[in-house]
mmCIF file of C-alpha atoms and ligand atoms in Angstrom:
data_model
loop_
_atom_site.group_PDB
_atom_site.id
_atom_site.type_symbol
_atom_site.label_atom_id
_atom_site.label_comp_id
_atom_site.label_asym_id
_atom_site.label_seq_id
_atom_site.Cartn_x
_atom_site.Cartn_y
_atom_site.Cartn_z
ATOM 1 C CA MET A 1 -0.201 -0.162 -0.003
ATOM 2 C CA GLN A 2 2.910 2.548 0.696
ATOM 3 C CA ASP A 3 4.386 1.647 -2.446
ATOM 4 C CA GLU A 4 0.889 2.318 -4.231
ATOM 5 C CA LEU A 5 0.804 5.626 -2.597
ATOM 6 C CA LYS A 6 4.419 6.679 -3.498
ATOM 7 C CA ALA A 7 3.606 5.804 -7.159
ATOM 8 C CA ILE A 8 0.561 7.727 -6.902
ATOM 9 C CA GLU A 9 2.179 10.802 -5.703
ATOM 10 C CA ALA A 10 5.294 10.471 -8.337
ATOM 11 C CA GLU A 11 2.484 9.993 -11.404
ATOM 12 C CA ALA A 12 0.475 12.782 -10.194
ATOM 13 C CA VAL A 13 3.163 15.122 -9.766
ATOM 14 C CA GLU A 14 4.694 14.099 -13.023
ATOM 15 C CA LYS A 15 1.436 14.746 -14.743
ATOM 16 C CA LEU A 16 0.942 18.008 -13.029
ATOM 17 C CA GLN A 17 4.459 19.424 -14.330
ATOM 18 C CA ALA A 18 3.498 18.330 -17.588
ATOM 19 C CA ALA A 19 -0.082 20.113 -17.937
ATOM 20 C CA ASP A 20 -0.099 23.165 -19.786
ATOM 21 C CA ASN A 21 -3.381 24.570 -19.062
ATOM 22 C CA LEU A 22 -6.028 24.861 -16.190
ATOM 23 C CA GLN A 23 -8.696 22.435 -17.686
ATOM 24 C CA ASP A 24 -5.918 19.641 -17.656
ATOM 25 C CA LEU A 25 -4.963 20.674 -13.949
ATOM 26 C CA GLN A 26 -8.635 20.511 -12.754
ATOM 27 C CA ALA A 27 -8.681 16.775 -14.411
ATOM 28 C CA ILE A 28 -5.805 15.781 -12.572
ATOM 29 C CA GLN A 29 -7.145 17.240 -9.190
ATOM 30 C CA VAL A 30 -10.399 15.134 -9.733
ATOM 31 C CA ALA A 31 -8.470 12.006 -10.665
ATOM 32 C CA TYR A 32 -6.156 11.859 -7.709
ATOM 33 C CA LEU A 33 -7.738 13.959 -4.999
ATOM 34 C CA GLY A 34 -11.488 13.690 -5.626
ATOM 35 C CA LYS A 35 -14.022 11.609 -4.176
ATOM 36 C CA LYS A 36 -13.632 8.815 -6.546
ATOM 37 C CA GLY A 37 -9.735 9.482 -7.001
ATOM 38 C CA SER A 38 -6.898 7.084 -6.911
ATOM 39 C CA ILE A 39 -5.816 8.067 -3.181
ATOM 40 C CA THR A 40 -9.349 7.482 -1.952
ATOM 41 C CA SER A 41 -9.590 4.145 -3.808
ATOM 42 C CA VAL A 42 -6.175 2.928 -2.026
ATOM 43 C CA LEU A 43 -7.486 3.780 1.226
ATOM 44 C CA ARG A 44 -10.632 1.975 0.902
ATOM 45 C CA GLY A 45 -8.436 -1.025 1.460
ATOM 46 C CA MET A 46 -7.356 0.102 4.969
ATOM 47 C CA GLY A 47 -9.793 -1.724 6.635
ATOM 48 C CA LYS A 48 -7.658 -4.884 6.056
ATOM 49 C CA LEU A 49 -4.599 -3.478 7.999
ATOM 50 C CA SER A 50 -3.512 -4.187 11.118
ATOM 51 C CA PRO A 51 -4.167 -1.433 14.123
ATOM 52 C CA GLU A 52 -0.502 -0.723 14.223
ATOM 53 C CA GLU A 53 -0.073 -0.374 10.280
ATOM 54 C CA ARG A 54 -3.298 1.822 9.963
ATOM 55 C CA PRO A 55 -1.892 5.273 11.310
ATOM 56 C CA VAL A 56 1.478 4.868 9.110
ATOM 57 C CA ILE A 57 -0.591 4.663 6.076
ATOM 58 C CA GLY A 58 -3.151 7.506 7.135
ATOM 59 C CA GLU A 59 -0.264 9.789 7.463
ATOM 60 C CA LEU A 60 1.615 8.747 4.517
ATOM 61 C CA ALA A 61 -1.849 9.154 2.506
ATOM 62 C CA ASN A 62 -2.184 12.743 4.102
ATOM 63 C CA ASN A 63 1.478 13.687 3.060
ATOM 64 C CA VAL A 64 0.914 12.131 -0.508
ATOM 65 C CA ARG A 65 -2.120 14.110 -0.603
ATOM 66 C CA GLN A 66 -0.458 17.402 0.747
ATOM 67 C CA ALA A 67 2.324 16.972 -1.969
ATOM 68 C CA ILE A 68 -0.008 16.671 -4.817
ATOM 69 C CA GLN A 69 -2.126 19.620 -3.347
ATOM 70 C CA THR A 70 1.163 21.687 -3.106
ATOM 71 C CA THR A 71 2.336 20.980 -6.640
ATOM 72 C CA LEU A 72 -1.117 21.644 -7.736
ATOM 73 C CA GLN A 73 -1.076 25.251 -6.503
ATOM 74 C CA GLU A 74 2.144 25.940 -7.526
ATOM 75 C CA LYS A 75 1.436 24.780 -11.293
ATOM 76 C CA LYS A 76 -2.039 26.698 -11.120
ATOM 77 C CA GLN A 77 -0.573 29.999 -10.116
ATOM 78 C CA ALA A 78 2.002 29.464 -12.806
ATOM 79 C CA LEU A 79 -0.419 28.696 -15.544
ATOM 80 C CA GLU A 80 -2.849 31.580 -14.118
ATOM 81 C CA LEU A 81 -0.092 33.946 -14.536
ATOM 82 C CA ALA A 82 0.958 32.861 -18.031
ATOM 83 C CA GLU A 83 -2.804 33.145 -19.155
ATOM 84 C CA LEU A 84 -3.256 36.609 -17.826
ATOM 85 C CA GLU A 85 0.099 37.585 -19.748
ATOM 86 C CA VAL A 86 -1.320 36.112 -22.735
ATOM 87 C CA LYS A 87 -4.436 37.955 -22.249
ATOM 88 C CA LEU A 88 -2.872 41.163 -21.458
ATOM 89 C CA GLU A 89 -0.895 40.921 -24.781
ATOM 90 C CA LYS A 90 -3.797 40.251 -26.612
ATOM 91 C CA GLU A 91 -6.016 42.920 -25.305
ATOM 92 C CA ALA A 92 -3.358 45.708 -25.228
ATOM 93 C CA ILE A 93 -5.035 49.359 -25.683
ATOM 94 C CA ASP A 94 -3.209 51.805 -27.925
ATOM 95 C CA VAL A 95 -3.933 54.657 -25.755
ATOM 96 C CA THR A 96 -2.661 56.979 -28.524
ATOM 97 C CA LEU A 97 -5.602 56.263 -30.764
ATOM 98 C CA PRO A 98 -8.089 59.340 -30.815
ATOM 99 C CA GLY A 99 -11.010 58.904 -28.256
ATOM 100 C CA LYS A 100 -14.791 58.899 -29.215
ATOM 101 C CA PRO A 101 -16.175 62.272 -28.657
ATOM 102 C CA VAL A 102 -18.478 62.899 -25.990
ATOM 103 C CA THR A 103 -21.634 64.973 -26.638
ATOM 104 C CA VAL A 104 -22.041 67.575 -23.962
ATOM 105 C CA GLY A 105 -25.721 69.072 -23.645
ATOM 106 C CA GLY A 106 -26.667 72.065 -22.287
ATOM 107 C CA PRO A 107 -29.857 74.141 -21.116
ATOM 108 C CA HIS A 108 -32.453 75.076 -23.627
ATOM 109 C CA LEU A 109 -32.255 78.801 -24.947
ATOM 110 C CA LEU A 110 -35.882 79.050 -23.540
ATOM 111 C CA THR A 111 -34.548 77.370 -20.128
ATOM 112 C CA SER A 112 -31.748 79.876 -19.755
ATOM 113 C CA ILE A 113 -33.796 82.967 -20.417
ATOM 114 C CA ILE A 114 -36.610 81.815 -17.904
ATOM 115 C CA GLU A 115 -34.018 81.123 -15.283
ATOM 116 C CA GLU A 116 -32.433 84.396 -15.763
ATOM 117 C CA ILE A 117 -36.030 86.030 -15.076
ATOM 118 C CA GLU A 118 -36.516 83.522 -12.135
ATOM 119 C CA ASP A 119 -32.927 84.792 -10.379
ATOM 120 C CA LEU A 120 -34.252 88.221 -10.689
ATOM 121 C CA PHE A 121 -37.391 87.759 -9.234
ATOM 122 C CA ILE A 122 -36.337 85.318 -6.371
ATOM 123 C CA GLY A 123 -34.010 88.331 -5.609
ATOM 124 C CA LEU A 124 -36.815 90.393 -4.932
ATOM 125 C CA GLY A 125 -38.684 88.015 -2.782
ATOM 126 C CA TYR A 126 -40.956 86.455 -5.458
ATOM 127 C CA GLU A 127 -41.729 82.732 -5.375
ATOM 128 C CA ILE A 128 -41.714 80.768 -8.515
ATOM 129 C CA LYS A 129 -45.147 78.822 -9.000
ATOM 130 C CA GLU A 130 -46.278 76.002 -11.413
ATOM 131 C CA GLY A 131 -49.814 74.535 -12.297
ATOM 132 C CA PRO A 132 -51.605 72.353 -14.477
ATOM 133 C CA GLU A 133 -51.490 72.676 -18.188
ATOM 134 C CA VAL A 134 -54.810 71.070 -18.562
ATOM 135 C CA GLU A 135 -56.938 73.800 -17.096
ATOM 136 C CA THR A 136 -60.730 74.475 -16.126
ATOM 137 C CA ASP A 137 -62.762 77.091 -18.085
ATOM 138 C CA TYR A 138 -63.147 78.746 -14.705
ATOM 139 C CA TYR A 139 -59.320 79.373 -13.920
ATOM 140 C CA ASN A 140 -58.338 79.980 -17.520
ATOM 141 C CA PHE A 141 -61.021 82.348 -18.398
ATOM 142 C CA GLU A 142 -63.660 82.954 -15.692
ATOM 143 C CA ALA A 143 -61.616 83.886 -12.811
ATOM 144 C CA LEU A 144 -59.559 86.348 -15.058
ATOM 145 C CA ASN A 145 -62.531 88.254 -15.972
ATOM 146 C CA LEU A 146 -63.184 86.884 -19.310
ATOM 147 C CA PRO A 147 -66.804 85.587 -18.686
ATOM 148 C CA LYS A 148 -68.361 83.094 -21.649
ATOM 149 C CA GLY A 149 -69.168 85.074 -24.686
ATOM 150 C CA HIS A 150 -66.452 87.639 -23.874
ATOM 151 C CA PRO A 151 -64.801 88.905 -27.460
ATOM 152 C CA ALA A 152 -61.208 88.388 -26.090
ATOM 153 C CA ARG A 153 -61.815 84.625 -25.713
ATOM 154 C CA ASP A 154 -61.862 84.401 -29.333
ATOM 155 C CA MET A 155 -58.250 85.654 -29.605
ATOM 156 C CA GLN A 156 -57.326 82.945 -27.424
ATOM 157 C CA ASP A 157 -58.888 79.729 -29.128
ATOM 158 C CA SER A 158 -57.790 76.710 -27.473
ATOM 159 C CA PHE A 159 -57.562 73.298 -27.714
ATOM 160 C CA TYR A 160 -60.564 71.868 -25.775
ATOM 161 C CA ILE A 161 -60.531 68.212 -23.940
ATOM 162 C CA THR A 162 -64.321 68.776 -22.889
ATOM 163 C CA ASN A 163 -66.637 71.766 -22.807
ATOM 164 C CA ASP A 164 -65.000 72.644 -19.272
ATOM 165 C CA LEU A 165 -61.394 71.572 -19.654
ATOM 166 C CA LEU A 166 -58.905 72.944 -22.125
ATOM 167 C CA LEU A 167 -55.129 73.434 -22.313
ATOM 168 C CA ARG A 168 -54.381 76.659 -20.921
ATOM 169 C CA THR A 169 -54.081 79.466 -23.135
ATOM 170 C CA HIS A 170 -51.991 81.512 -20.602
ATOM 171 C CA THR A 171 -50.054 81.043 -17.226
ATOM 172 C CA SER A 172 -52.718 83.470 -15.342
ATOM 173 C CA PRO A 173 -54.550 80.442 -14.166
ATOM 174 C CA VAL A 174 -51.852 79.556 -11.882
ATOM 175 C CA GLN A 175 -52.029 83.147 -10.170
ATOM 176 C CA ALA A 176 -55.853 82.847 -9.971
ATOM 177 C CA ARG A 177 -54.868 79.399 -8.095
ATOM 178 C CA THR A 178 -52.363 80.872 -6.096
ATOM 179 C CA MET A 179 -54.543 83.876 -4.841
ATOM 180 C CA GLY A 180 -57.597 81.703 -4.405
ATOM 181 C CA ALA A 181 -55.699 79.168 -2.008
ATOM 182 C CA LEU A 182 -54.975 81.913 0.532
ATOM 183 C CA ASN A 183 -57.296 83.614 2.723
ATOM 184 C CA GLY A 184 -57.795 86.651 1.055
ATOM 185 C CA LYS A 185 -55.281 88.624 3.582
ATOM 186 C CA GLU A 186 -52.178 87.374 2.699
ATOM 187 C CA PRO A 187 -49.831 89.290 0.274
ATOM 188 C CA VAL A 188 -48.850 87.393 -2.999
ATOM 189 C CA ARG A 189 -45.481 87.842 -4.759
ATOM 190 C CA MET A 190 -45.127 85.126 -7.480
ATOM 191 C CA ILE A 191 -43.916 84.341 -10.908
ATOM 192 C CA CYS A 192 -45.231 81.797 -12.985
ATOM 193 C CA PRO A 193 -43.107 80.354 -16.092
ATOM 194 C CA GLY A 194 -44.520 77.575 -18.063
ATOM 195 C CA LYS A 195 -45.713 76.042 -21.358
ATOM 196 C CA VAL A 196 -49.134 77.411 -22.871
ATOM 197 C CA TYR A 197 -51.004 76.359 -25.907
ATOM 198 C CA ARG A 198 -53.317 78.491 -28.512
ATOM 199 C CA ARG A 199 -55.194 77.013 -31.479
ATOM 200 C CA ASP A 200 -53.014 78.693 -34.186
ATOM 201 C CA SER A 201 -51.290 77.938 -37.559
ATOM 202 C CA ASP A 202 -47.613 77.569 -36.863
ATOM 203 C CA ASP A 203 -45.444 80.009 -38.834
ATOM 204 C CA ALA A 204 -42.385 81.969 -38.354
ATOM 205 C CA THR A 205 -44.115 84.073 -35.484
ATOM 206 C CA HIS A 206 -46.703 81.735 -34.258
ATOM 207 C CA SER A 207 -46.372 78.536 -32.453
ATOM 208 C CA HIS A 208 -49.540 76.511 -31.118
ATOM 209 C CA GLN A 209 -47.021 75.755 -28.151
ATOM 210 C CA PHE A 210 -45.052 78.611 -26.469
ATOM 211 C CA THR A 211 -44.003 79.787 -23.165
ATOM 212 C CA GLN A 212 -44.961 82.353 -20.850
ATOM 213 C CA ILE A 213 -43.866 84.140 -17.760
ATOM 214 C CA GLU A 214 -46.234 85.942 -15.628
ATOM 215 C CA GLY A 215 -45.648 87.921 -12.262
ATOM 216 C CA LEU A 216 -48.179 89.035 -9.759
ATOM 217 C CA TYR A 217 -47.909 91.072 -6.830
ATOM 218 C CA VAL A 218 -50.861 91.725 -4.298
ATOM 219 C CA ASP A 219 -50.845 93.585 -1.121
ATOM 220 C CA LYS A 220 -52.107 96.543 0.446
ATOM 221 C CA ASN A 221 -50.792 99.813 -1.257
ATOM 222 C CA VAL A 222 -49.271 98.407 -4.305
ATOM 223 C CA ARG A 223 -49.111 101.064 -6.898
ATOM 224 C CA MET A 224 -48.470 101.707 -10.697
ATOM 225 C CA SER A 225 -45.160 103.163 -9.727
ATOM 226 C CA ASP A 226 -44.192 99.793 -8.036
ATOM 227 C CA LEU A 227 -44.700 98.153 -11.415
ATOM 228 C CA LYS A 228 -43.075 100.503 -13.282
ATOM 229 C CA GLY A 229 -39.865 100.237 -11.256
ATOM 230 C CA THR A 230 -39.961 96.437 -11.369
ATOM 231 C CA LEU A 231 -40.205 96.289 -15.049
ATOM 232 C CA LYS A 232 -37.541 98.680 -15.637
ATOM 233 C CA LEU A 233 -35.188 96.194 -13.546
ATOM 234 C CA LEU A 234 -36.552 93.308 -15.598
ATOM 235 C CA ALA A 235 -35.945 95.158 -18.993
ATOM 236 C CA GLN A 236 -32.457 96.247 -17.748
ATOM 237 C CA LYS A 237 -31.427 92.595 -16.527
ATOM 238 C CA MET A 238 -32.603 91.298 -19.616
ATOM 239 C CA PHE A 239 -31.398 93.676 -22.308
ATOM 240 C CA GLY A 240 -28.746 95.641 -20.586
ATOM 241 C CA LYS A 241 -28.289 98.693 -18.040
ATOM 242 C CA ASP A 242 -28.219 101.310 -20.689
ATOM 243 C CA ARG A 243 -31.680 100.502 -21.824
ATOM 244 C CA GLU A 244 -34.857 102.911 -21.623
ATOM 245 C CA ILE A 245 -38.177 101.643 -20.838
ATOM 246 C CA ARG A 246 -41.620 103.215 -22.130
ATOM 247 C CA LEU A 247 -45.199 102.470 -20.864
ATOM 248 C CA ARG A 248 -48.038 102.850 -23.560
ATOM 249 C CA PRO A 249 -51.769 102.546 -22.369
ATOM 250 C CA SER A 250 -53.238 99.223 -23.683
ATOM 251 C CA PHE A 251 -56.314 96.867 -22.570
ATOM 252 C CA PHE A 252 -56.321 93.424 -21.089
ATOM 253 C CA PRO A 253 -59.639 92.018 -19.432
ATOM 254 C CA PHE A 254 -57.832 90.968 -16.129
ATOM 255 C CA THR A 255 -56.030 94.415 -15.447
ATOM 256 C CA GLU A 256 -57.309 98.011 -15.268
ATOM 257 C CA PRO A 257 -55.376 100.112 -16.225
ATOM 258 C CA SER A 258 -53.430 98.245 -18.644
ATOM 259 C CA VAL A 259 -49.837 99.050 -20.407
ATOM 260 C CA GLU A 260 -47.473 97.685 -22.771
ATOM 261 C CA MET A 261 -43.884 98.170 -22.273
ATOM 262 C CA ASP A 262 -41.479 98.975 -24.855
ATOM 263 C CA ILE A 263 -37.534 99.144 -24.513
ATOM 264 C CA SER A 264 -35.190 101.450 -26.359
ATOM 265 C CA CYS A 265 -33.703 99.630 -29.482
ATOM 266 C CA LYS A 266 -30.264 98.787 -29.046
ATOM 267 C CA VAL A 267 -29.563 98.166 -32.712
ATOM 268 C CA CYS A 268 -30.188 102.046 -33.647
ATOM 269 C CA SER A 269 -30.242 103.679 -30.017
ATOM 270 C CA GLY A 270 -33.681 105.256 -31.016
ATOM 271 C CA GLU A 271 -32.747 106.224 -34.562
ATOM 272 C CA GLY A 272 -35.210 104.070 -36.199
ATOM 273 C CA CYS A 273 -34.131 100.814 -37.783
ATOM 274 C CA SER A 274 -35.553 97.432 -38.998
ATOM 275 C CA VAL A 275 -35.482 95.755 -35.846
ATOM 276 C CA CYS A 276 -37.645 98.389 -34.057
ATOM 277 C CA LYS A 277 -39.566 99.029 -37.483
ATOM 278 C CA LYS A 278 -38.099 102.783 -37.483
ATOM 279 C CA THR A 279 -39.729 103.668 -34.158
ATOM 280 C CA GLY A 280 -36.948 103.431 -31.790
ATOM 281 C CA TRP A 281 -38.859 101.164 -29.516
ATOM 282 C CA ILE A 282 -39.502 97.334 -29.199
ATOM 283 C CA GLU A 283 -42.637 96.036 -27.613
ATOM 284 C CA ILE A 284 -41.669 93.588 -24.765
ATOM 285 C CA LEU A 285 -44.414 92.743 -22.367
ATOM 286 C CA GLY A 286 -48.063 93.483 -21.364
ATOM 287 C CA ALA A 287 -48.914 94.437 -17.599
ATOM 288 C CA GLY A 288 -51.462 96.471 -15.628
ATOM 289 C CA MET A 289 -53.050 96.764 -12.192
ATOM 290 C CA VAL A 290 -54.993 93.647 -11.314
ATOM 291 C CA HIS A 291 -58.610 94.296 -12.279
ATOM 292 C CA PRO A 292 -60.814 94.569 -8.956
ATOM 293 C CA LYS A 293 -63.018 91.725 -10.302
ATOM 294 C CA VAL A 294 -60.268 89.358 -10.478
ATOM 295 C CA LEU A 295 -58.937 90.464 -6.875
ATOM 296 C CA GLU A 296 -62.769 89.756 -5.731
ATOM 297 C CA MET A 297 -63.157 86.445 -7.195
ATOM 298 C CA ALA A 298 -59.962 85.096 -5.669
ATOM 299 C CA GLY A 299 -61.366 86.290 -2.313
ATOM 300 C CA TYR A 300 -59.550 89.905 -1.943
ATOM 301 C CA ASP A 301 -61.259 93.021 -0.779
ATOM 302 C CA ALA A 302 -60.401 95.212 -3.655
ATOM 303 C CA LYS A 303 -60.960 98.351 -1.627
ATOM 304 C CA GLU A 304 -58.189 97.325 0.647
ATOM 305 C CA TYR A 305 -55.708 95.434 -1.542
ATOM 306 C CA SER A 306 -54.407 96.120 -4.899
ATOM 307 C CA GLY A 307 -51.656 94.549 -6.998
ATOM 308 C CA PHE A 308 -49.912 94.532 -10.510
ATOM 309 C CA ALA A 309 -49.404 91.890 -12.858
ATOM 310 C CA PHE A 310 -47.235 91.398 -16.118
ATOM 311 C CA GLY A 311 -46.817 88.767 -18.635
ATOM 312 C CA MET A 312 -44.253 88.134 -21.280
ATOM 313 C CA GLY A 313 -43.186 85.601 -23.768
ATOM 314 C CA PRO A 314 -39.419 84.061 -23.298
ATOM 315 C CA ASP A 315 -39.768 83.276 -27.073
ATOM 316 C CA ARG A 316 -40.243 86.567 -27.989
ATOM 317 C CA ILE A 317 -37.524 87.519 -25.615
ATOM 318 C CA ALA A 318 -35.177 84.992 -27.006
ATOM 319 C CA MET A 319 -35.897 86.118 -30.765
ATOM 320 C CA LEU A 320 -35.179 89.641 -30.005
ATOM 321 C CA LYS A 321 -32.011 89.217 -27.758
ATOM 322 C CA TYR A 322 -30.494 86.781 -30.275
ATOM 323 C CA GLY A 323 -31.765 87.686 -33.634
ATOM 324 C CA VAL A 324 -33.714 84.429 -34.000
ATOM 325 C CA ASP A 325 -36.067 84.929 -36.916
ATOM 326 C CA ASP A 326 -38.334 81.782 -36.688
ATOM 327 C CA ILE A 327 -40.156 80.853 -33.269
ATOM 328 C CA ARG A 328 -40.558 77.214 -34.676
ATOM 329 C CA ALA A 329 -36.682 76.793 -34.001
ATOM 330 C CA PHE A 330 -37.140 76.594 -30.294
ATOM 331 C CA TYR A 331 -39.402 73.298 -30.787
ATOM 332 C CA THR A 332 -38.033 71.542 -33.649
ATOM 333 C CA SER A 333 -35.053 70.493 -31.503
ATOM 334 C CA ASP A 334 -32.379 70.925 -34.136
ATOM 335 C CA VAL A 335 -29.191 70.576 -32.246
ATOM 336 C CA ARG A 336 -27.317 72.802 -34.504
ATOM 337 C CA PHE A 337 -29.582 75.623 -33.654
ATOM 338 C CA LEU A 338 -29.812 74.690 -29.886
ATOM 339 C CA LYS A 339 -26.124 74.343 -29.190
ATOM 340 C CA GLN A 340 -25.231 77.830 -30.433
ATOM 341 C CA PHE A 341 -26.421 78.835 -27.220
ATOM 342 C CA HIS A 342 -24.995 76.778 -24.712
ATOM 343 C CA GLN A 343 -22.459 79.325 -23.578
ATOM 344 C CA ALA A 344 -25.341 82.222 -23.932
HETATM 345 C C1 2NL B 401 -49.072 89.721 -22.580
HETATM 346 C C2 2NL B 401 -49.483 90.359 -21.298
HETATM 347 C C3 2NL B 401 -50.574 90.113 -19.069
HETATM 348 C C4 2NL B 401 -51.388 89.540 -16.903
HETATM 349 C C5 2NL B 401 -50.680 88.977 -18.138
HETATM 350 C C6 2NL B 401 -52.539 88.879 -14.969
HETATM 351 C C7 2NL B 401 -52.856 87.697 -14.273
HETATM 352 C C8 2NL B 401 -53.639 87.748 -13.298
HETATM 353 C C9 2NL B 401 -54.466 89.087 -12.932
HETATM 354 C C10 2NL B 401 -54.048 89.989 -13.822
HETATM 355 CL CL1 2NL B 401 -54.129 86.532 -12.080
HETATM 356 N N1 2NL B 401 -53.301 89.954 -14.804
HETATM 357 N N2 2NL B 401 -51.738 88.658 -16.091
HETATM 358 C C11 2NL B 401 -51.763 90.990 -16.574
HETATM 359 C C12 2NL B 401 -51.413 91.783 -17.964
HETATM 360 C C13 2NL B 401 -50.753 91.383 -19.211
HETATM 361 O O1 2NL B 401 -49.878 89.479 -20.102
HETATM 362 O O2 2NL B 401 -48.891 90.464 -23.655
HETATM 363 N N3 2NL B 401 -48.386 88.732 -22.245
HETATM 364 C C14 2NL B 401 -47.435 87.967 -23.265
#
């Protein structure tokens, strides 16, 4: 039995030395050390040995097992190292090859304009508010002094979902909702940017979906002069410190009195050019003192409270500021157009 075990050791070690891949090693391990391997089958004859012989053979079997195991480990390490070297050689990366360019995105021009305006108003203590794009007739029209049958509703032809539900035609319902949610006593300082919709045929200056930002300030003793100061700040932040503003009388159903604001034309400094249609002034936004009926509908006592509101189109501001001549460029997502403004 001793000779048998020694022969097994010699044979196994020889085979291990000769093996040149990990699969062969695995097979050798099973053949000699496995449950059904040679050492186990020799030890099966242990029962026939005398009690004195048993520990001697047992120890020898352990030593043989150990010797095979050690050789196996050494060989395994050597083979693994060799395989790794082959793999590294094969998969070597040429670091001098040019890399794949990474496309870096950036904010949409309209997003940048909206954020610039938000920054200004956050600095003035206003809150940014959002609301649903699918609105009720009440908040989109009724609460803004546009009762059913009012002629101004025609100008804002909308996409109706039901008789009572429509895609909002302006962001004003967000303001009506914000005021309405208060108790008629708390002041409101808010702006609401967002997407609005009108049933229009798309062309260079019309889009059935566009953006709007409106602002609202309601408190005791809010006056037209507060509106004017705020609008001047806005004009100068968006178009430069050197800009003058001009307010002209206008009409909106939800404000009384109502005004439109122009800024002095930078292209011609007031001389008159094609951008300002030879007037020296460019129309930027509409505004006014909140109509008492709108305040009352939202739960404010119009004798005690007053407010101003204004509304503007970031699309128009972006077009004027960057000389974009087609509003559709904002919505057709041509990266060649959009990426021009990534540093803007
Ligand atoms: C424009 C004019 C305007 C308002 C929007 C408003 C909202 C409430 C009450 C009163 Cl809740 N007014 N919004 C007021 C005046 C003008 O927008 O030409 N926008 C593009």
